[in-house]
XYZ file of C-alpha atoms in Angstrom:
179
model
C 7.071 21.152 -2.178
C 5.335 18.019 -3.371
C 4.483 17.112 -6.941
C 1.685 14.912 -8.230
C 0.513 13.185 -11.340
C -2.187 10.693 -12.160
C -2.324 7.085 -13.353
C -5.304 5.213 -14.764
C -5.294 1.699 -13.347
C -7.676 -1.256 -13.518
C -8.647 -0.289 -9.949
C -9.520 3.292 -10.885
C -7.652 6.565 -11.024
C -4.566 6.849 -8.840
C -2.743 9.909 -7.575
C 1.044 9.628 -7.357
C 2.933 12.119 -5.178
C 6.664 12.783 -4.999
C 9.051 15.049 -3.134
C 10.894 15.460 -6.443
C 13.067 12.374 -5.984
C 11.115 9.745 -4.016
C 7.584 8.437 -4.225
C 5.858 9.605 -1.033
C 2.268 8.672 -1.867
C 0.069 6.585 -4.111
C -3.645 6.752 -3.431
C -6.562 5.193 -5.247
C -9.407 7.629 -5.886
C -11.886 7.487 -3.026
C -9.453 5.768 -0.657
C -9.510 6.602 3.058
C -6.760 8.928 4.257
C -6.264 10.326 0.726
C -3.143 12.532 0.751
C -3.264 12.542 4.574
C 0.531 12.418 5.011
C 1.201 15.521 2.922
C 2.255 18.555 4.924
C 3.036 20.894 2.046
C 1.409 22.239 -1.079
C 1.113 19.862 -4.043
C 1.738 20.994 -7.606
C 1.002 18.950 -10.724
C 4.100 17.839 -12.620
C 4.111 14.680 -14.686
C 7.684 15.096 -15.953
C 9.568 13.654 -12.979
C 11.696 10.520 -13.408
C 10.103 8.953 -10.327
C 6.683 9.259 -11.939
C 7.897 7.602 -15.149
C 9.491 4.805 -13.093
C 6.372 4.330 -10.965
C 4.019 4.275 -13.950
C 6.248 1.691 -15.687
C 6.286 -0.365 -12.457
C 2.487 -0.199 -12.219
C 2.089 -1.091 -15.925
C 4.188 -4.213 -15.387
C 2.356 -5.117 -12.179
C -1.094 -4.829 -13.748
C 0.099 -6.830 -16.781
C 0.879 -9.728 -14.438
C 4.604 -9.239 -13.857
C 6.129 -9.166 -10.387
C 8.193 -5.989 -10.266
C 10.441 -5.596 -7.221
C 9.466 -2.943 -4.677
C 13.168 -2.101 -4.306
C 13.195 -0.733 -7.888
C 11.483 2.440 -6.653
C 12.797 5.038 -4.196
C 10.031 5.161 -1.593
C 9.778 7.642 1.275
C 6.434 7.261 3.056
C 5.979 9.716 5.939
C 5.000 8.221 9.267
C 6.011 7.477 12.834
C 8.755 4.993 13.710
C 6.065 2.411 14.522
C 4.340 2.884 11.169
C 7.686 2.713 9.373
C 8.381 -0.628 11.098
C 5.008 -1.992 9.982
C 5.479 -0.735 6.397
C 8.932 -2.348 6.295
C 7.302 -5.698 7.084
C 4.661 -5.083 4.397
C 7.436 -4.645 1.814
C 8.708 -8.131 2.690
C 5.418 -9.975 2.030
C 5.986 -12.038 -1.124
C 3.805 -11.481 -4.179
C 0.705 -13.665 -4.077
C 0.985 -14.429 -0.362
C -0.739 -13.035 2.711
C 0.016 -12.621 6.402
C -2.210 -11.613 9.293
C -2.226 -8.517 11.450
C -1.340 -10.849 14.314
C 1.715 -12.130 12.408
C 2.955 -8.548 12.019
C 2.214 -7.747 15.667
C 4.177 -10.820 16.781
C 7.112 -9.916 14.533
C 7.271 -6.353 15.876
C 6.927 -7.556 19.480
C 9.815 -9.961 18.936
C 11.983 -7.243 17.324
C 11.290 -4.879 20.262
C 11.717 -7.533 22.942
C 8.082 -7.293 24.036
C 5.840 -10.156 25.079
C 3.054 -8.956 22.793
C 1.929 -6.138 20.517
C -1.568 -4.947 19.646
C -2.944 -6.228 16.345
C -5.242 -3.189 16.339
C -2.238 -0.844 16.443
C -0.768 -2.772 13.528
C -4.107 -2.442 11.715
C -4.000 1.324 12.134
C -0.510 1.485 10.649
C -1.437 -0.817 7.762
C -4.557 1.241 7.041
C -2.558 4.478 6.913
C -0.018 3.144 4.400
C 0.425 6.100 2.025
C 1.812 4.066 -0.899
C -0.982 1.658 -1.810
C -0.392 -1.357 -4.061
C 3.405 -0.887 -4.157
C 3.734 -1.257 -0.382
C 1.342 -4.214 -0.376
C -1.028 -3.594 2.529
C -3.644 -5.565 0.554
C -1.675 -8.732 1.465
C -2.597 -8.408 5.147
C -5.686 -10.277 6.320
C -7.452 -10.781 9.611
C -7.439 -13.949 11.652
C -9.226 -16.961 10.201
C -9.360 -15.490 6.675
C -11.209 -12.264 7.476
C -10.626 -9.797 4.593
C -10.901 -6.701 6.738
C -8.700 -3.656 6.796
C -8.086 -2.138 3.374
C -8.392 1.648 3.074
C -9.321 1.248 -0.598
C -12.212 -1.022 0.362
C -12.757 -4.768 0.443
C -13.630 -5.022 -3.267
C -10.268 -3.539 -4.310
C -8.454 -5.787 -1.832
C -10.165 -8.815 -3.389
C -9.263 -7.595 -6.899
C -5.591 -7.184 -5.945
C -5.332 -10.557 -4.202
C -7.099 -12.286 -7.107
C -4.800 -10.498 -9.580
C -1.827 -11.909 -7.670
C -3.246 -15.445 -7.832
C -4.119 -15.808 -4.152
C -6.509 -18.722 -3.567
C -9.546 -16.908 -2.170
C -11.452 -20.053 -1.089
C -10.630 -19.681 2.614
C -11.300 -15.940 2.892
C -14.501 -14.138 3.777
C -15.823 -10.592 3.821
C -16.876 -9.527 7.301
C -20.501 -8.529 7.870
C -19.432 -5.282 9.520
C -16.218 -3.347 9.969
C -14.387 -0.155 9.179
C -12.990 -1.203 5.800
C -16.204 -2.208 4.028
């Protein structure tokens, strides 16, 4: 059984989902793949400790603090490959970005491969079920391309700007799947 509650953020309404102990999902209203990792029924319950902790974390984040991801018990559901990508996302420092290629190279190195597909990495990043907290918004395309955010480019720009990222060298692609 999963439980959910809601949070009003500067980005719009968010749905928080828990297994009763861990946060398993955080989706922004209208986001691609909304609740796509949930395999069981979801019941509203705003009285869980994890929801209080997550809402306090989000309050601090949106007020400009830099809360640590490790403060929250997170349990996103996904394949071993996706888990590896999401682990790297958790390590991206606040206010900094990396590219899909950087992640692909890191995974290739960890697995002893000569190379890894940036597109495969993009798929894993796009299916991150815990938006904002697992910071998939900090991943950009090569040469400053702001592609690849399931919440949409405008929300990605808002999050990066909120974190103080210098946006001068980034651009919005003319076409793509995350527009």
